[in-house]
Coordinates of C-alpha atoms in Angstrom, one line a residue:
M1 CA 16.5 -27.1 4.9
I2 CA 18.2 -29.8 6.9
K3 CA 17.5 -29.7 10.9
M4 CA 19.6 -30.6 13.8
V5 CA 17.6 -33.9 14.4
D6 CA 18.0 -35.0 10.8
R7 CA 21.8 -34.5 11.1
Q8 CA 22.1 -36.5 14.1
Q9 CA 20.0 -39.3 12.7
I10 CA 22.1 -39.5 9.6
I11 CA 25.4 -39.8 11.7
H12 CA 23.6 -42.4 14.0
M13 CA 22.4 -44.6 11.2
Y14 CA 25.8 -44.3 9.5
R15 CA 28.1 -44.9 12.4
T16 CA 26.2 -47.5 14.6
R17 CA 23.6 -49.3 12.2
G18 CA 26.0 -49.3 9.2
Y19 CA 23.4 -47.8 6.7
S20 CA 24.8 -46.8 3.2
K21 CA 24.3 -43.2 2.0
R22 CA 21.6 -44.2 -0.5
A23 CA 19.7 -46.1 2.2
I24 CA 19.8 -43.3 4.6
A25 CA 18.5 -40.9 2.0
R26 CA 15.8 -43.3 1.1
E27 CA 14.8 -44.1 4.7
L28 CA 14.8 -40.4 5.8
D29 CA 13.4 -38.9 2.6
I30 CA 16.4 -36.7 2.3
N31 CA 18.4 -35.8 -0.7
R32 CA 21.5 -38.1 -1.2
K33 CA 23.9 -35.1 -1.6
T34 CA 22.8 -33.8 1.7
V35 CA 23.5 -37.0 3.3
S36 CA 26.9 -37.2 1.6
K37 CA 27.8 -33.7 2.8
V38 CA 26.7 -34.6 6.5
I39 CA 28.7 -37.9 6.5
A40 CA 31.9 -35.9 4.9
E41 CA 31.7 -33.5 7.8
Y42 CA 31.4 -36.4 10.4
E43 CA 34.4 -38.1 8.9
A44 CA 36.4 -34.9 8.9
T45 CA 35.9 -34.6 12.6
L46 CA 37.4 -38.1 13.1
E47 CA 40.5 -37.0 11.4
S48 CA 40.9 -33.9 13.4
S49 CA 43.4 -33.7 16.3
D50 CA 40.8 -32.9 19.0
Q51 CA 38.3 -35.5 17.9
D52 CA 35.7 -35.1 20.9
A53 CA 35.5 -31.4 20.8
S54 CA 34.9 -31.4 17.0
L55 CA 32.3 -34.2 17.1
E56 CA 30.5 -32.5 20.0
T57 CA 30.4 -29.2 18.0
L58 CA 29.0 -31.1 14.9
L59 CA 26.2 -32.7 17.0
T60 CA 25.3 -29.6 19.0
C61 CA 25.5 -26.6 16.5
A62 CA 22.6 -26.1 14.3
P63 CA 23.3 -26.2 10.4
A64 CA 24.3 -22.8 8.9
Y65 CA 23.9 -21.8 5.3
D66 CA 25.6 -19.1 3.2
S67 CA 22.8 -16.9 2.2
S68 CA 24.8 -14.0 1.2
K69 CA 24.2 -14.9 -2.6
R70 CA 20.5 -15.5 -2.2
S71 CA 18.3 -13.1 -4.2
R72 CA 15.2 -11.4 -2.7
R73 CA 11.8 -12.9 -3.3
V74 CA 9.4 -10.6 -1.5
I75 CA 10.7 -7.1 -1.5
T76 CA 10.7 -6.6 -5.2
G77 CA 8.9 -4.5 -7.8
V78 CA 6.3 -2.1 -6.4
L79 CA 7.1 -3.0 -2.7
Q80 CA 10.7 -2.3 -3.4
D81 CA 9.8 1.1 -4.9
L82 CA 7.8 1.9 -2.0
I83 CA 10.4 1.3 0.6
D84 CA 12.9 3.1 -1.7
D85 CA 10.7 6.2 -1.8
C86 CA 10.4 6.3 2.0
L87 CA 14.2 6.1 2.2
H88 CA 14.6 8.8 -0.4
K89 CA 12.1 11.0 1.6
N90 CA 14.1 10.5 4.6
V91 CA 17.2 11.9 2.7
Q92 CA 15.0 14.9 1.7
K93 CA 14.0 15.5 5.3
R94 CA 17.7 15.4 6.6
S95 CA 18.7 18.0 4.0
L96 CA 15.8 20.2 5.2
G97 CA 16.7 19.7 8.9
L98 CA 13.9 17.3 9.5
K99 CA 16.0 14.4 10.6
K100 CA 14.2 14.0 13.9
Q101 CA 11.0 13.2 11.8
C102 CA 12.5 10.6 9.5
M103 CA 10.8 7.1 9.3
L104 CA 12.5 4.2 11.0
G105 CA 12.5 0.7 10.1
K106 CA 9.3 0.0 12.2
D107 CA 7.6 3.0 10.7
I108 CA 8.3 2.0 7.1
Y109 CA 7.2 -1.7 7.9
E110 CA 3.8 -0.4 9.4
F111 CA 3.5 2.0 6.4
V112 CA 3.9 -0.8 3.7
V113 CA 1.7 -3.2 5.7
G114 CA -0.9 -0.5 5.8
K115 CA -0.8 -0.4 2.0
G116 CA -1.6 -4.0 1.9
F117 CA 1.7 -5.7 1.3
R118 CA 2.7 -9.1 3.2
V119 CA 6.2 -8.6 4.3
S120 CA 8.3 -9.5 7.5
Y121 CA 9.6 -6.8 9.8
S122 CA 13.0 -8.4 9.7
G123 CA 12.8 -8.5 5.9
V124 CA 12.2 -4.8 5.8
C125 CA 15.1 -4.1 8.2
K126 CA 17.5 -6.3 6.4
Y127 CA 16.6 -4.4 3.0
I128 CA 17.2 -1.0 4.8
K129 CA 20.6 -2.2 6.3
E130 CA 21.6 -3.4 2.8
S131 CA 20.7 0.0 1.3
K132 CA 22.6 2.0 3.8
G133 CA 25.6 -0.2 4.1
S134 CA 27.0 -1.8 7.2
K135 CA 28.2 0.1 10.2
K136 CA 30.6 -0.9 12.8
D137 CA 29.3 -2.2 16.0
Q138 CA 29.3 0.3 18.8
S139 CA 29.3 -0.6 22.5
S140 CA 26.1 0.5 24.2
E141 CA 25.6 1.6 27.9
A142 CA 23.8 -0.5 30.5
F143 CA 21.0 1.2 32.6
I144 CA 19.2 -0.1 35.6
R145 CA 15.5 -0.5 35.4
G146 CA 13.5 1.4 38.1
Y147 CA 10.2 0.8 39.8
Y148 CA 7.4 3.5 40.0
P149 CA 4.1 3.2 41.8
P150 CA 1.0 4.0 39.9
G151 CA 0.3 7.8 39.7
E152 CA 3.4 8.9 41.6
A153 CA 5.6 10.2 38.8
C154 CA 5.2 12.0 35.6
E155 CA 8.1 13.4 33.4
F156 CA 7.9 16.4 31.2
D157 CA 10.2 17.6 28.4
W158 CA 10.3 19.7 25.2
G159 CA 10.8 18.6 21.7
E160 CA 11.0 20.4 18.4
V161 CA 8.9 19.7 15.3
K162 CA 9.0 21.1 11.9
L163 CA 5.6 21.3 10.0
Y164 CA 4.2 23.1 7.0
L165 CA 1.4 25.2 8.0
S166 CA -0.6 26.6 5.0
G167 CA 2.4 25.9 2.7
K168 CA 4.9 27.5 5.0
L169 CA 7.5 25.6 7.1
H170 CA 7.3 26.4 10.8
K171 CA 9.4 25.2 13.7
L172 CA 7.0 24.4 16.5
Y173 CA 7.6 22.9 20.0
M174 CA 6.1 19.8 21.4
A175 CA 5.4 19.6 25.1
V176 CA 5.3 15.9 26.1
F177 CA 4.2 14.2 29.4
T178 CA 5.1 10.6 30.2
F179 CA 3.8 8.6 33.2
S180 CA 6.8 6.7 34.7
H181 CA 4.5 3.7 35.7
S182 CA 2.7 2.9 32.7
N183 CA 4.6 5.0 29.8
G184 CA 1.3 6.7 29.0
R185 CA 2.0 9.7 26.7
Y186 CA 0.4 13.1 26.1
A187 CA 1.5 15.8 24.0
W188 CA 0.7 19.5 23.0
L189 CA 2.0 21.9 20.3
F190 CA 3.1 25.4 20.6
R191 CA 4.7 28.2 18.6
H192 CA 7.2 29.0 21.4
Q193 CA 9.0 27.3 24.2
D194 CA 8.3 30.0 26.8
T195 CA 6.7 30.5 30.1
L196 CA 3.2 30.7 28.9
A197 CA 3.4 27.6 27.0
F198 CA 5.0 25.7 29.8
M199 CA 1.9 26.7 32.0
E200 CA -0.6 26.1 29.4
S201 CA 0.7 22.6 28.7
H202 CA 0.5 21.5 32.3
R203 CA -3.1 23.1 32.5
N204 CA -4.1 21.1 29.3
F205 CA -2.4 17.9 30.7
F206 CA -4.1 17.8 34.2
S207 CA -7.5 19.0 32.6
G208 CA -7.1 16.0 30.0
I209 CA -6.3 13.3 32.6
H210 CA -8.8 14.8 35.2
G211 CA -6.0 14.7 38.0
V212 CA -2.5 15.6 39.1
P213 CA 0.5 13.2 39.7
A214 CA 2.3 13.4 43.1
V215 CA 5.6 14.4 41.4
M216 CA 6.5 16.2 38.3
V217 CA 10.1 15.5 36.9
Y218 CA 11.9 18.2 34.9
D219 CA 15.4 18.5 33.4
N220 CA 17.5 21.8 33.6
M221 CA 15.1 23.9 31.3
R222 CA 15.1 27.5 31.7
V223 CA 11.3 27.8 32.2
A224 CA 11.4 25.6 35.3
I225 CA 14.9 26.6 36.9
K226 CA 15.2 30.3 37.6
E227 CA 18.9 30.2 38.7
F228 CA 21.6 27.8 40.2
V229 CA 22.9 28.5 43.7
G230 CA 25.9 26.2 44.2
A231 CA 24.2 22.6 44.1
E232 CA 20.8 24.2 44.8
K233 CA 18.4 24.8 41.9
R234 CA 15.8 27.6 42.5
P235 CA 12.4 27.1 40.5
T236 CA 10.9 29.7 38.4
D237 CA 7.9 31.7 39.6
A238 CA 5.8 29.9 37.0
L239 CA 6.7 26.5 38.3
L240 CA 6.1 27.5 42.0
R241 CA 2.6 29.0 40.9
L242 CA 1.8 25.7 39.2
S243 CA 3.0 23.4 42.0
N244 CA 1.1 25.5 44.6
F245 CA -2.2 25.7 42.6
Y246 CA -2.3 22.0 41.6
R247 CA -0.5 20.8 44.7
Y248 CA 2.3 18.5 43.3
H249 CA 5.9 18.2 44.2
Y250 CA 8.7 18.7 41.7
R251 CA 12.1 17.1 41.1
F252 CA 15.0 18.2 38.9
C253 CA 17.4 15.8 37.0
N254 CA 21.2 16.1 37.5
V255 CA 23.0 18.0 34.8
R256 CA 23.7 15.9 31.7
A257 CA 21.8 13.0 33.2
G258 CA 18.9 12.4 30.8
W259 CA 18.5 8.8 32.0
E260 CA 16.9 10.0 35.1
K261 CA 13.8 10.9 33.1
G262 CA 14.4 8.2 30.3
H263 CA 10.6 7.7 29.8
V264 CA 10.0 11.1 28.4
E265 CA 13.4 11.2 26.6
R266 CA 12.3 8.3 24.5
S267 CA 8.8 9.6 24.4
V268 CA 9.5 12.8 22.6
E269 CA 11.2 11.1 19.7
Y270 CA 8.6 8.4 19.6
V271 CA 5.5 10.6 19.6
R272 CA 7.0 12.9 17.2
R273 CA 7.9 10.2 14.7
K274 CA 4.6 8.4 14.9
A275 CA 2.6 11.5 14.6
F276 CA 4.6 13.6 11.9
C277 CA 7.0 11.2 10.1
V278 CA 4.4 10.8 7.1
N279 CA 2.1 13.7 7.0
L280 CA 3.9 17.1 7.6
R281 CA 1.4 19.5 6.0
F282 CA -1.7 21.1 7.6
N283 CA -3.9 24.1 7.3
T284 CA -3.6 25.4 10.8
L285 CA -1.9 24.6 14.1
E286 CA -5.3 23.2 15.4
D287 CA -5.2 20.6 12.6
A288 CA -1.7 19.3 13.5
Q289 CA -2.8 19.3 17.2
T290 CA -5.8 17.2 16.3
Q291 CA -3.5 14.6 14.6
L292 CA -1.0 14.7 17.5
T293 CA -3.9 13.9 19.9
A294 CA -5.2 11.2 17.9
T295 CA -1.8 9.6 17.8
C296 CA -1.2 9.9 21.5
E297 CA -4.5 8.1 22.0
R298 CA -3.6 5.3 19.7
I299 CA -0.1 4.9 21.3
N300 CA -1.8 4.6 24.7
Q301 CA -4.2 2.0 23.4
E302 CA -1.7 0.0 21.4
V303 CA -1.1 -3.8 22.3
G304 CA 0.6 -6.8 20.6
S305 CA 4.3 -6.7 22.0
P306 CA 5.6 -7.8 25.4
S307 CA 6.1 -4.2 26.4
T308 CA 2.5 -3.1 25.6
N309 CA 0.5 -6.2 26.7
D310 CA -0.4 -4.7 30.1
K311 CA -0.2 -0.9 29.1
Q312 CA -3.9 -0.2 29.3
V313 CA -4.2 -1.8 32.7
S314 CA -1.1 0.2 33.9
L315 CA -2.3 3.4 32.5
A316 CA -5.7 2.9 34.1
A317 CA -4.0 2.4 37.4
D318 CA -2.0 5.6 36.9
L319 CA -5.1 7.6 36.2
A320 CA -7.0 6.1 39.3
A321 CA -4.1 6.9 41.6
L322 CA -4.0 10.7 40.6
N323 CA -4.6 13.4 43.1
H324 CA -8.0 15.2 42.6
C325 CA -8.0 18.3 40.5
T326 CA -11.2 20.7 40.5
N327 CA -10.1 23.9 39.0
E328 CA -8.0 25.2 36.2
M329 CA -5.3 27.9 36.5
G330 CA -5.3 30.9 34.5
C331 CA -2.3 30.9 32.2
F332 CA -1.6 34.3 31.1
E333 CA 0.5 37.4 31.9
W334 CA -0.7 40.9 32.5
D335 CA 0.7 43.9 30.4
I336 CA -0.1 47.5 30.0
F337 CA -0.2 49.3 26.7
K338 CA -1.3 52.9 25.5
V339 CA -3.6 53.0 22.6
D340 CA -2.0 54.8 19.7
K341 CA -3.6 57.1 16.9
W342 CA -4.5 54.0 14.8
S343 CA -6.7 52.8 17.9
T344 CA -4.2 49.8 18.2
I345 CA -1.8 48.5 20.7
C346 CA 1.5 47.4 19.6
K347 CA 3.3 44.0 21.0
Q348 CA 6.5 42.8 19.4
G349 CA 5.9 44.8 16.3
S350 CA 2.4 43.6 15.6
H351 CA -0.7 45.8 15.9
Y352 CA -3.9 44.8 17.3
S353 CA -7.0 47.0 17.1
V354 CA -9.3 48.1 20.1
P355 CA -12.4 50.3 20.1
D356 CA -11.7 53.8 18.8
T357 CA -13.1 55.3 22.0
L358 CA -9.9 54.2 23.8
V359 CA -7.4 56.2 21.7
G360 CA -4.7 57.7 24.0
K361 CA -5.8 55.6 26.9
M362 CA -4.0 53.1 29.0
V363 CA -5.4 49.4 28.6
D364 CA -4.6 46.1 30.3
V365 CA -3.8 43.2 28.3
K366 CA -4.1 39.5 29.1
V367 CA -1.4 37.8 27.2
Y368 CA -1.8 34.2 26.4
S369 CA 0.2 31.9 24.3
E370 CA -2.2 32.1 21.4
R371 CA -4.4 35.1 21.9
L372 CA -4.5 38.6 23.5
V373 CA -7.6 40.0 25.6
V374 CA -7.7 43.8 26.0
V375 CA -9.5 44.9 29.2
H376 CA -10.4 48.5 30.2
N377 CA -12.2 49.4 33.3
K378 CA -12.5 45.8 34.1
E379 CA -14.5 45.2 30.9
K380 CA -13.2 43.1 27.9
Q381 CA -12.9 45.2 25.0
A382 CA -11.3 43.1 22.2
V383 CA -9.8 39.6 21.6
H384 CA -7.2 38.9 18.9
E385 CA -5.2 35.9 18.0
R386 CA -1.4 36.5 18.4
I387 CA 0.6 37.1 15.3
Y388 CA 3.9 35.3 14.9
G389 CA 6.6 35.4 12.4
T390 CA 6.6 38.7 10.4
P391 CA 5.0 41.6 12.3
G392 CA 1.5 42.3 11.0
W393 CA -1.8 44.1 11.9
S394 CA -4.9 42.5 13.2
I395 CA -7.8 44.8 12.6
K396 CA -11.5 44.5 13.2
L397 CA -14.0 46.8 11.6
E398 CA -16.5 47.0 14.6
H399 CA -13.7 48.8 16.4
Y400 CA -13.9 51.8 14.1
L401 CA -17.7 52.3 13.8
R402 CA -17.7 55.7 15.6
T403 CA -14.9 57.0 13.3
L404 CA -16.5 55.4 10.2
L405 CA -19.8 57.0 11.0
R406 CA -18.2 60.4 10.5
K407 CA -15.9 59.1 7.7
P408 CA -17.9 56.4 5.8
G409 CA -15.9 56.8 2.4
A410 CA -13.0 55.2 4.4
V411 CA -14.7 51.9 4.4
H412 CA -13.6 51.1 0.7
G413 CA -9.9 51.0 1.1
S414 CA -9.7 50.1 4.8
L415 CA -7.3 47.3 6.0
A416 CA -10.2 46.4 8.4
L417 CA -12.8 45.6 5.6
R418 CA -10.0 43.4 3.9
Q419 CA -9.6 41.4 7.2
M420 CA -13.2 40.8 7.5
P421 CA -14.9 37.5 6.6
K422 CA -14.9 37.0 2.7
Q423 CA -18.7 36.9 2.8
I424 CA -19.0 40.2 4.6
Q425 CA -16.7 41.7 2.0
E426 CA -18.8 40.2 -0.8
L427 CA -22.1 41.7 0.9
F428 CA -20.4 45.2 1.0
N429 CA -19.2 45.2 -2.6
R430 CA -22.6 43.9 -4.0
Q431 CA -25.1 45.9 -1.8
F432 CA -23.3 48.7 -0.1
A433 CA -20.4 49.8 -2.2
D434 CA -22.3 53.1 -3.0
K435 CA -23.8 53.3 0.5
P436 CA -20.9 52.8 3.0
K437 CA -22.7 54.6 5.7
D438 CA -25.6 52.2 5.7
F439 CA -23.0 49.4 5.9
V440 CA -21.6 51.0 9.0
F441 CA -25.1 51.6 10.4
L442 CA -25.8 47.8 10.0
L443 CA -22.5 46.8 11.7
Q444 CA -23.1 49.3 14.6
Y445 CA -26.8 47.9 15.0
A446 CA -25.4 44.3 15.0
H447 CA -22.8 45.1 17.6
D448 CA -25.3 46.9 19.9
H449 CA -27.8 44.1 19.7
G450 CA -25.4 41.2 20.0
F451 CA -25.5 39.8 16.6
T452 CA -22.3 38.3 14.8
D453 CA -21.0 38.6 11.3
Q454 CA -22.3 35.1 10.8
D455 CA -25.8 36.3 11.6
I456 CA -25.6 39.1 9.0
V457 CA -24.3 36.7 6.5
M458 CA -27.1 34.2 7.1
A459 CA -29.9 36.8 7.0
Y460 CA -28.3 38.2 3.6
Q461 CA -28.2 34.6 2.0
D462 CA -31.7 33.8 3.2
L463 CA -33.1 37.1 1.5
R464 CA -31.2 36.2 -1.8
K465 CA -32.6 32.7 -1.8
R466 CA -36.2 34.4 -1.6
G467 CA -35.5 36.2 -4.7
L468 CA -34.4 39.6 -3.5
R469 CA -31.6 41.2 -5.7
N470 CA -31.4 44.6 -4.0
V471 CA -31.1 44.0 -0.3
S472 CA -31.3 46.9 2.3
A473 CA -29.8 47.3 5.7
D474 CA -33.3 47.4 7.3
Q475 CA -34.3 44.2 5.6
I476 CA -31.2 42.5 7.1
K477 CA -32.0 43.9 10.6
T478 CA -35.5 42.6 10.3
L479 CA -34.5 39.1 9.3
M480 CA -31.8 38.7 11.8
H481 CA -34.4 39.2 14.7
A482 CA -36.9 36.9 12.8
L483 CA -34.1 34.2 12.6
T484 CA -33.1 34.7 16.3
E485 CA -36.7 34.6 17.5
S486 CA -37.4 31.6 15.6
E487 CA -34.6 29.6 17.3
P488 CA -36.3 27.1 19.8
E489 CA -36.2 28.0 23.5
S490 CA -36.8 25.0 25.8
S491 CA -38.2 27.3 28.5
T492 CA -41.1 28.5 26.5
V493 CA -41.7 25.6 23.8
K494 CA -41.4 21.9 24.8
H495 CA -43.0 20.0 22.0
P496 CA -41.1 19.7 18.8
Q497 CA -44.2 20.0 16.5
I498 CA -45.4 23.2 18.3
R499 CA -41.8 24.6 18.1
E500 CA -41.5 24.1 14.5
E501 CA -44.9 25.5 13.7
Q502 CA -44.1 28.7 15.7
S503 CA -40.8 29.1 13.9
A504 CA -42.4 28.7 10.6
D505 CA -45.1 31.3 11.5
I506 CA -42.5 33.8 12.7
E507 CA -40.4 33.3 9.5
E508 CA -43.3 33.5 7.1
G509 CA -44.7 36.7 8.9
A510 CA -41.3 38.3 8.8
F511 CA -40.9 37.5 5.1
K512 CA -44.4 39.1 4.4
I513 CA -43.2 42.3 6.2
L514 CA -40.0 42.3 4.1
M515 CA -42.0 41.9 0.8
D516 CA -44.3 44.7 1.7
L517 CA -41.5 47.0 2.6
S518 CA -39.6 46.2 -0.7
Q519 CA -42.9 46.9 -2.7
I520 CA -43.5 50.2 -0.8
M521 CA -39.8 51.2 -1.5
D522 CA -40.1 50.2 -5.3
N523 CA -43.5 52.1 -5.7
Q524 CA -42.0 55.1 -4.1
G525 CA -39.1 55.0 -6.4
T526 CA -41.4 54.6 -9.5
F527 CA -43.6 57.3 -8.3
K528 CA -40.5 59.7 -7.9
N529 CA -39.2 58.9 -11.4
N530 CA -42.7 59.6 -13.0
N531 CA -42.9 63.1 -11.4
Y532 CA -39.4 63.8 -12.6
K533 CA -40.3 63.0 -16.1
H534 CA -43.4 65.1 -16.1

């Protein structure tokens, strides 16, 4: 490719030194056809009406080549198929209403580079533009860049994101916080865009950064603004509660003036795309939150461009300038329910079980965004994960132990048993299907002595490993105590070797007792059978 200097040298040698085309080509090691083309352009300028202007243009403008007919050499084969597949998935996402999670040119470039391909970002963008077709140029609006001291302002906004949880598509809401100084980004996922999620997101943010900014900036969202009184905007009770507890000021944007919090407006789209433009399928909401948190950490540490070279330093300055935060605000709402005949409370069509001793009584409920805590006489009675979507039942078997002791046969077909862990159901079906009352006594004993379902399962599995086929409730109770006592206590046993020896002695002693009990029970059974035969 001929350069500007080469063209000027060709004209100089031809005009002032009288070199022939062949001599110039030989002297500069340039193809003779290229030399002839440059000289032809020069002679054409001498014949033009405005000779000086044409000659100046020829000597100052870089050579341009028509590349419209040039074929691709890098984006071919597998790489081309990979980019086409990303573009095809974008089309599918738009058809499913996921246009906000489509991959942009930069995302596709990072994706294919991560697969091991060597390609330029401009090449990927050019191929995408050719695939989409040209669009008319649109005029852009100009903005004035502002200055923000470290730790002074942080912007908040909501964003929608659609993800598959356990194979089902859910519309979730993403609370995004962005520092105005460093552009540091933090985000959390919620099932609803309500007051509880609004408060919990702030609590999570302040707890995660170990401090509070001086000012929080909001747009005209319902969870922040209670009502408009002329030009005045009155905050909600939740925002007043947050600002008073964490001691920060708040500021609202003008109506339809998103540029007044332009950092977070861009952050919502950027974080959502970086976190969920490739992987949309998760088992639980916690798994999706884990990926979102990891994405924010990666974004806050990225370097390599003029806009991110000093990002880590700026973010450190933001975090160092925050106001001190010591406590966490309780983010819940109180509610009162009456326990119905099924020993449940009903909220938004879904039923949640409570101990059957509370039937007909009024109970207080702490409503969180993801769980419910039932309180009676200032004591916690039950904790449930909230049910979203289709109304359902959250039933726990330990809440019905008193009733089941009078009606043990009801265990078999109960919804409570079906909602217990699979291992507990397996234990019941294998060992207690014909002895439901013993199973209820075992659960009652575990509940009274502070044992969990996992403790029961561990004891049962340990007995099975020791060769016992028919396991009784008394054997499980004994081994639960043995396993609990065998756990090391730093206050009584300090040396590791002594701790291991004592644990082994306790476990071995418990096993001998269990074996003796089993032998006695077997002998009694044989003796009864022999007497029956005689």
